[in-house]
Amino acid sequence: MVSLEDKPEIYENFEDVSDRKAASRRSVEDFKVPAAAPGMKMNRLVVVSLGLLCILQAALIIYLISQQNSLTEERDQMKRNNLDLKASGKNLTEERDDLKRTVKDFDLEAQLKMTVSQQNSLTEERDKLKRINLEMVATNKNLAKERDDLKKSVTPLGWKYFSSSLYTISSIRKNWQESRDDCLQKGADLVIVNSREEENFLSQFHETMWIGLTDLETEGTWKWVDGTPMTERYWGPGEPNGRTSENCGDIKQYDLGKRWNDANCNIKVCWTCEKKVSP
């Protein structure tokens, strides 16, 4: 068996080869890229993700800007359309108002024509009625005159006709109650004075005479013989003044305008009877 010590060259060669292998191994290891640590891989992923997010954000911003521009254009277009619609609406309103005024003017004109026509018709009817009324007034006057003439022609002896009544004055004198009884027997009653014209008519008799006026029922309350209250008053100055002693009315001749007097019912004077004539 050969010993290494006996072969010093072989031993040296072996060491030399070993040294070269070790040197070669170190050289290869020097040229190897060191393996990445786990933390570095995570950082790379974060960087890549952030980059992608930036790209997506930029794309989204571009898209939103594009949409905003489109919406802005649509808004502006709608504003223009709205202005056009407002202008059109204003024109339509003006046309409508013009038509209303035209229709109103037409209606007013038609109403005016109708009113004028109606007024003319009413005027014609009024004039016609006036003519008829005048004719009727004239006819009534003629008829009244004929009636009065006929009544006068049939007036009993001793009676006078005036305003639908017959009057007679006595030729003798009696007290107030006896005078009334005489009138009642003739189908008449003591005269009742209803107007100034009738009072003036009675003045033609020129006599102091009883009239149908008394306050025998209630002192101071003068009534006519038919029960109606006294409305016309033609008392003489200071009359009536007799209180309970003078309760019957007569007519005296001292004043044409105011001739009534209250007298004692028992004195004897003339009297006037009145009889109503049927129309």
Tab-separated table of C-alpha atoms in Angstrom:
chain	number	residue	atom	x	y	z
A	1	MET	CA	0.000	0.000	0.000
A	2	VAL	CA	1.345	3.272	-1.035
A	3	SER	CA	1.342	5.998	1.615
A	4	LEU	CA	0.701	9.644	0.940
A	5	GLU	CA	3.781	10.420	2.617
A	6	ASP	CA	5.515	8.195	0.121
A	7	LYS	CA	3.816	10.130	-2.696
A	8	PRO	CA	4.278	13.749	-1.860
A	9	GLU	CA	3.433	14.883	-5.425
A	10	ILE	CA	0.052	13.254	-5.415
A	11	TYR	CA	-0.744	14.920	-2.177
A	12	GLU	CA	0.253	18.266	-3.494
A	13	ASN	CA	-1.785	17.771	-6.650
A	14	PHE	CA	-4.828	16.852	-4.619
A	15	GLU	CA	-4.575	19.949	-2.523
A	16	ASP	CA	-4.099	22.048	-5.604
A	17	VAL	CA	-7.196	20.599	-7.211
A	18	SER	CA	-9.182	21.181	-4.021
A	19	ASP	CA	-8.040	24.760	-3.871
A	20	ARG	CA	-9.072	25.365	-7.453
A	21	LYS	CA	-12.543	23.902	-6.872
A	22	ALA	CA	-13.011	26.056	-3.819
A	23	ALA	CA	-11.906	29.138	-5.703
A	24	SER	CA	-14.171	28.266	-8.606
A	25	ARG	CA	-17.124	27.802	-6.219
A	26	ARG	CA	-16.487	31.167	-4.605
A	27	SER	CA	-16.313	32.824	-8.004
A	28	VAL	CA	-19.660	31.346	-9.029
A	29	GLU	CA	-21.250	32.392	-5.758
A	30	ASP	CA	-19.913	35.899	-6.260
A	31	PHE	CA	-21.714	36.114	-9.615
A	32	LYS	CA	-25.154	34.788	-8.323
A	33	VAL	CA	-28.020	37.326	-7.793
A	34	PRO	CA	-29.042	37.248	-4.217
A	35	ALA	CA	-32.663	35.996	-3.631
A	36	ALA	CA	-35.287	38.727	-2.921
A	37	ALA	CA	-36.528	39.023	0.599
A	38	PRO	CA	-40.341	38.652	1.311
A	39	GLY	CA	-40.726	42.368	2.261
A	40	MET	CA	-39.395	43.518	-1.072
A	41	LYS	CA	-41.991	41.435	-2.952
A	42	MET	CA	-44.813	43.113	-0.990
A	43	ASN	CA	-43.460	46.578	-1.790
A	44	ARG	CA	-43.397	45.718	-5.465
A	45	LEU	CA	-47.047	44.626	-5.340
A	46	VAL	CA	-48.049	47.865	-3.598
A	47	VAL	CA	-46.215	49.961	-6.173
A	48	VAL	CA	-47.853	48.087	-9.044
A	49	SER	CA	-51.292	48.400	-7.424
A	50	LEU	CA	-50.853	52.127	-6.872
A	51	GLY	CA	-49.821	52.527	-10.479
A	52	LEU	CA	-52.906	50.698	-11.673
A	53	LEU	CA	-55.102	52.806	-9.375
A	54	CYS	CA	-53.555	55.981	-10.746
A	55	ILE	CA	-54.244	54.803	-14.277
A	56	LEU	CA	-57.856	53.923	-13.389
A	57	GLN	CA	-58.340	57.249	-11.588
A	58	ALA	CA	-56.982	59.162	-14.567
A	59	ALA	CA	-59.293	57.234	-16.892
A	60	LEU	CA	-62.266	57.893	-14.573
A	61	ILE	CA	-61.445	61.606	-14.392
A	62	ILE	CA	-61.223	61.779	-18.181
A	63	TYR	CA	-64.574	59.974	-18.463
A	64	LEU	CA	-66.247	62.240	-15.882
A	65	ILE	CA	-64.895	65.364	-17.580
A	66	SER	CA	-66.268	64.092	-20.877
A	67	GLN	CA	-69.669	63.401	-19.280
A	68	GLN	CA	-69.669	66.809	-17.581
A	69	ASN	CA	-68.963	68.541	-20.870
A	70	SER	CA	-71.767	66.578	-22.498
A	71	LEU	CA	-74.201	67.437	-19.676
A	72	THR	CA	-73.144	71.080	-19.820
A	73	GLU	CA	-73.886	71.179	-23.527
A	74	GLU	CA	-77.270	69.525	-22.937
A	75	ARG	CA	-78.034	72.010	-20.146
A	76	ASP	CA	-77.124	74.963	-22.346
A	77	GLN	CA	-79.237	73.533	-25.144
A	78	MET	CA	-82.169	73.103	-22.760
A	79	LYS	CA	-81.715	76.687	-21.580
A	80	ARG	CA	-81.815	77.885	-25.162
A	81	ASN	CA	-84.897	75.751	-25.783
A	82	ASN	CA	-86.497	77.159	-22.617
A	83	LEU	CA	-85.821	80.711	-23.770
A	84	ASP	CA	-87.337	79.873	-27.140
A	85	LEU	CA	-90.384	78.382	-25.410
A	86	LYS	CA	-90.741	81.477	-23.215
A	87	ALA	CA	-90.558	83.735	-26.247
A	88	SER	CA	-93.092	81.550	-28.047
A	89	GLY	CA	-95.345	81.541	-24.968
A	90	LYS	CA	-95.129	85.325	-24.744
A	91	ASN	CA	-96.103	85.642	-28.389
A	92	LEU	CA	-99.006	83.252	-27.894
A	93	THR	CA	-100.138	85.216	-24.818
A	94	GLU	CA	-100.060	88.461	-26.774
A	95	GLU	CA	-102.020	86.856	-29.608
A	96	ARG	CA	-104.538	85.486	-27.097
A	97	ASP	CA	-104.952	88.916	-25.473
A	98	ASP	CA	-105.383	90.515	-28.893
A	99	LEU	CA	-108.061	87.966	-29.731
A	100	LYS	CA	-109.792	88.586	-26.393
A	101	ARG	CA	-109.816	92.329	-27.002
A	102	THR	CA	-111.128	91.772	-30.500
A	103	VAL	CA	-113.890	89.485	-29.234
A	104	LYS	CA	-114.703	91.924	-26.423
A	105	ASP	CA	-114.862	94.840	-28.841
A	106	PHE	CA	-117.071	92.776	-31.103
A	107	ASP	CA	-119.354	91.840	-28.199
A	108	LEU	CA	-119.540	95.460	-27.034
A	109	GLU	CA	-120.372	96.623	-30.518
A	110	ALA	CA	-123.044	93.950	-30.867
A	111	GLN	CA	-124.461	94.810	-27.450
A	112	LEU	CA	-124.418	98.497	-28.314
A	113	LYS	CA	-126.311	97.849	-31.521
A	114	MET	CA	-128.797	95.683	-29.656
A	115	THR	CA	-129.197	98.326	-26.939
A	116	VAL	CA	-129.756	101.064	-29.504
A	117	SER	CA	-132.299	98.884	-31.277
A	118	GLN	CA	-134.096	98.117	-28.013
A	119	GLN	CA	-134.022	101.782	-27.052
A	120	ASN	CA	-135.542	102.743	-30.378
A	121	SER	CA	-138.262	100.136	-29.913
A	122	LEU	CA	-138.954	101.354	-26.380
A	123	THR	CA	-139.067	104.950	-27.592
A	124	GLU	CA	-141.594	104.016	-30.249
A	125	GLU	CA	-143.684	102.118	-27.699
A	126	ARG	CA	-143.469	105.051	-25.273
A	127	ASP	CA	-144.592	107.522	-27.925
A	128	LYS	CA	-147.413	105.203	-28.911
A	129	LEU	CA	-148.498	104.853	-25.281
A	130	LYS	CA	-148.334	108.635	-24.872
A	131	ARG	CA	-150.635	109.097	-27.839
A	132	ILE	CA	-153.000	106.459	-26.493
A	133	ASN	CA	-152.877	108.070	-23.047
A	134	LEU	CA	-153.670	111.508	-24.458
A	135	GLU	CA	-156.553	110.036	-26.398
A	136	MET	CA	-157.813	108.269	-23.277
A	137	VAL	CA	-157.510	111.460	-21.203
A	138	ALA	CA	-159.492	113.370	-23.795
A	139	THR	CA	-162.062	110.578	-23.942
A	140	ASN	CA	-162.330	110.474	-20.146
A	141	LYS	CA	-162.817	114.235	-20.011
A	142	ASN	CA	-165.578	114.003	-22.553
A	143	LEU	CA	-167.183	111.105	-20.711
A	144	ALA	CA	-166.908	112.926	-17.377
A	145	LYS	CA	-168.486	116.026	-18.893
A	146	GLU	CA	-171.290	113.960	-20.380
A	147	ARG	CA	-171.775	112.207	-17.037
A	148	ASP	CA	-171.888	115.484	-15.127
A	149	ASP	CA	-174.268	116.956	-17.657
A	150	LEU	CA	-176.518	113.929	-17.340
A	151	LYS	CA	-176.397	114.031	-13.542
A	152	LYS	CA	-177.170	117.724	-13.544
A	153	SER	CA	-180.067	117.128	-15.863
A	154	VAL	CA	-181.558	114.594	-13.439
A	155	THR	CA	-180.663	116.519	-10.239
A	156	PRO	CA	-183.721	116.670	-7.976
A	157	LEU	CA	-185.321	120.032	-7.369
A	158	GLY	CA	-183.552	121.951	-4.614
A	159	TRP	CA	-180.292	119.952	-4.842
A	160	LYS	CA	-176.958	121.004	-6.348
A	161	TYR	CA	-174.423	118.645	-7.905
A	162	PHE	CA	-170.675	118.824	-7.143
A	163	SER	CA	-167.925	116.208	-7.477
A	164	SER	CA	-170.069	113.071	-7.338
A	165	SER	CA	-172.340	114.404	-4.570
A	166	LEU	CA	-175.687	116.198	-4.295
A	167	TYR	CA	-176.120	119.035	-1.774
A	168	THR	CA	-179.125	120.863	-0.403
A	169	ILE	CA	-179.420	123.584	2.242
A	170	SER	CA	-182.416	123.939	4.482
A	171	SER	CA	-184.685	126.954	4.441
A	172	ILE	CA	-185.508	126.633	8.131
A	173	ARG	CA	-183.426	126.343	11.301
A	174	LYS	CA	-183.074	123.415	13.692
A	175	ASN	CA	-180.560	122.132	16.253
A	176	TRP	CA	-177.723	119.816	15.208
A	177	GLN	CA	-179.448	116.461	15.918
A	178	GLU	CA	-182.764	117.537	14.339
A	179	SER	CA	-180.869	118.737	11.285
A	180	ARG	CA	-179.118	115.390	10.946
A	181	ASP	CA	-182.399	113.512	11.317
A	182	ASP	CA	-183.825	115.553	8.436
A	183	CYS	CA	-180.859	114.635	6.231
A	184	LEU	CA	-181.180	110.948	7.111
A	185	GLN	CA	-184.866	111.029	6.112
A	186	LYS	CA	-183.773	112.306	2.685
A	187	GLY	CA	-181.290	109.403	2.273
A	188	ALA	CA	-178.381	111.748	2.987
A	189	ASP	CA	-176.418	113.020	6.012
A	190	LEU	CA	-174.913	116.246	7.255
A	191	VAL	CA	-172.167	117.358	4.876
A	192	ILE	CA	-168.630	115.963	5.293
A	193	VAL	CA	-165.936	118.311	3.967
A	194	ASN	CA	-163.071	116.389	2.321
A	195	SER	CA	-161.232	119.098	0.376
A	196	ARG	CA	-160.631	122.811	-0.082
A	197	GLU	CA	-162.667	122.678	-3.311
A	198	GLU	CA	-165.670	121.289	-1.462
A	199	GLU	CA	-165.269	123.926	1.255
A	200	ASN	CA	-165.267	126.657	-1.387
A	201	PHE	CA	-168.333	125.104	-3.039
A	202	LEU	CA	-170.290	125.362	0.223
A	203	SER	CA	-169.509	129.073	0.501
A	204	GLN	CA	-172.107	129.848	-2.210
A	205	PHE	CA	-174.951	129.158	0.221
A	206	HIS	CA	-174.117	132.255	2.321
A	207	GLU	CA	-175.587	130.831	5.502
A	208	THR	CA	-174.411	129.707	8.902
A	209	MET	CA	-175.130	125.983	8.742
A	210	TRP	CA	-174.518	122.752	10.572
A	211	ILE	CA	-171.950	120.322	9.140
A	212	GLY	CA	-171.470	116.670	10.074
A	213	LEU	CA	-168.653	117.319	12.587
A	214	THR	CA	-168.860	116.636	16.355
A	215	ASP	CA	-166.856	115.673	19.454
A	216	LEU	CA	-169.899	114.506	21.436
A	217	GLU	CA	-168.392	111.025	21.788
A	218	THR	CA	-164.990	112.139	23.161
A	219	GLU	CA	-164.269	115.739	24.125
A	220	GLY	CA	-161.585	117.223	21.889
A	221	THR	CA	-161.675	114.345	19.374
A	222	TRP	CA	-163.589	115.656	16.387
A	223	LYS	CA	-165.103	113.115	14.009
A	224	TRP	CA	-167.418	113.161	11.034
A	225	VAL	CA	-170.858	111.607	11.194
A	226	ASP	CA	-169.629	108.542	9.249
A	227	GLY	CA	-167.074	107.831	12.026
A	228	THR	CA	-163.975	108.924	10.094
A	229	PRO	CA	-161.474	111.243	11.835
A	230	MET	CA	-161.178	114.865	10.801
A	231	THR	CA	-158.285	115.339	8.337
A	232	GLU	CA	-159.068	118.656	6.624
A	233	ARG	CA	-159.187	121.565	9.095
A	234	TYR	CA	-160.701	124.962	8.320
A	235	TRP	CA	-161.322	126.290	11.837
A	236	GLY	CA	-161.776	129.983	12.308
A	237	PRO	CA	-159.321	131.963	14.461
A	238	GLY	CA	-159.243	130.607	18.044
A	239	GLU	CA	-161.600	127.730	17.229
A	240	PRO	CA	-162.609	125.298	18.577
A	241	ASN	CA	-162.915	126.934	21.997
A	242	GLY	CA	-166.224	125.859	23.551
A	243	ARG	CA	-164.971	122.797	25.447
A	244	THR	CA	-167.870	120.641	26.706
A	245	SER	CA	-170.505	123.306	26.028
A	246	GLU	CA	-169.876	123.454	22.264
A	247	ASN	CA	-169.608	120.024	20.686
A	248	CYS	CA	-171.057	120.490	17.193
A	249	GLY	CA	-169.461	122.082	14.148
A	250	ASP	CA	-170.956	124.701	11.867
A	251	ILE	CA	-169.792	127.011	9.080
A	252	LYS	CA	-169.975	130.774	9.490
A	253	GLN	CA	-169.598	133.465	6.856
A	254	TYR	CA	-166.947	135.718	8.403
A	255	ASP	CA	-163.905	134.239	6.577
A	256	LEU	CA	-163.952	132.395	3.270
A	257	GLY	CA	-160.741	130.525	4.071
A	258	LYS	CA	-161.390	129.576	7.699
A	259	ARG	CA	-165.047	129.455	8.634
A	260	TRP	CA	-165.516	126.496	10.953
A	261	ASN	CA	-166.803	127.079	14.446
A	262	ASP	CA	-167.716	124.878	17.410
A	263	ALA	CA	-171.170	125.725	18.731
A	264	ASN	CA	-173.718	124.535	21.253
A	265	CYS	CA	-175.550	121.632	19.631
A	266	ASN	CA	-178.944	122.979	20.776
A	267	ILE	CA	-178.883	126.300	18.958
A	268	LYS	CA	-180.914	126.460	15.771
A	269	VAL	CA	-179.299	127.264	12.438
A	270	CYS	CA	-179.641	126.042	8.866
A	271	TRP	CA	-177.930	122.857	7.744
A	272	THR	CA	-176.550	121.252	4.586
A	273	CYS	CA	-177.259	117.667	3.567
A	274	GLU	CA	-174.926	115.657	1.294
A	275	LYS	CA	-175.895	112.591	-0.721
A	276	LYS	CA	-173.237	110.549	-2.529
A	277	VAL	CA	-174.015	109.744	-6.143
A	278	SER	CA	-172.842	106.399	-7.507
A	279	PRO	CA	-170.235	106.926	-10.232
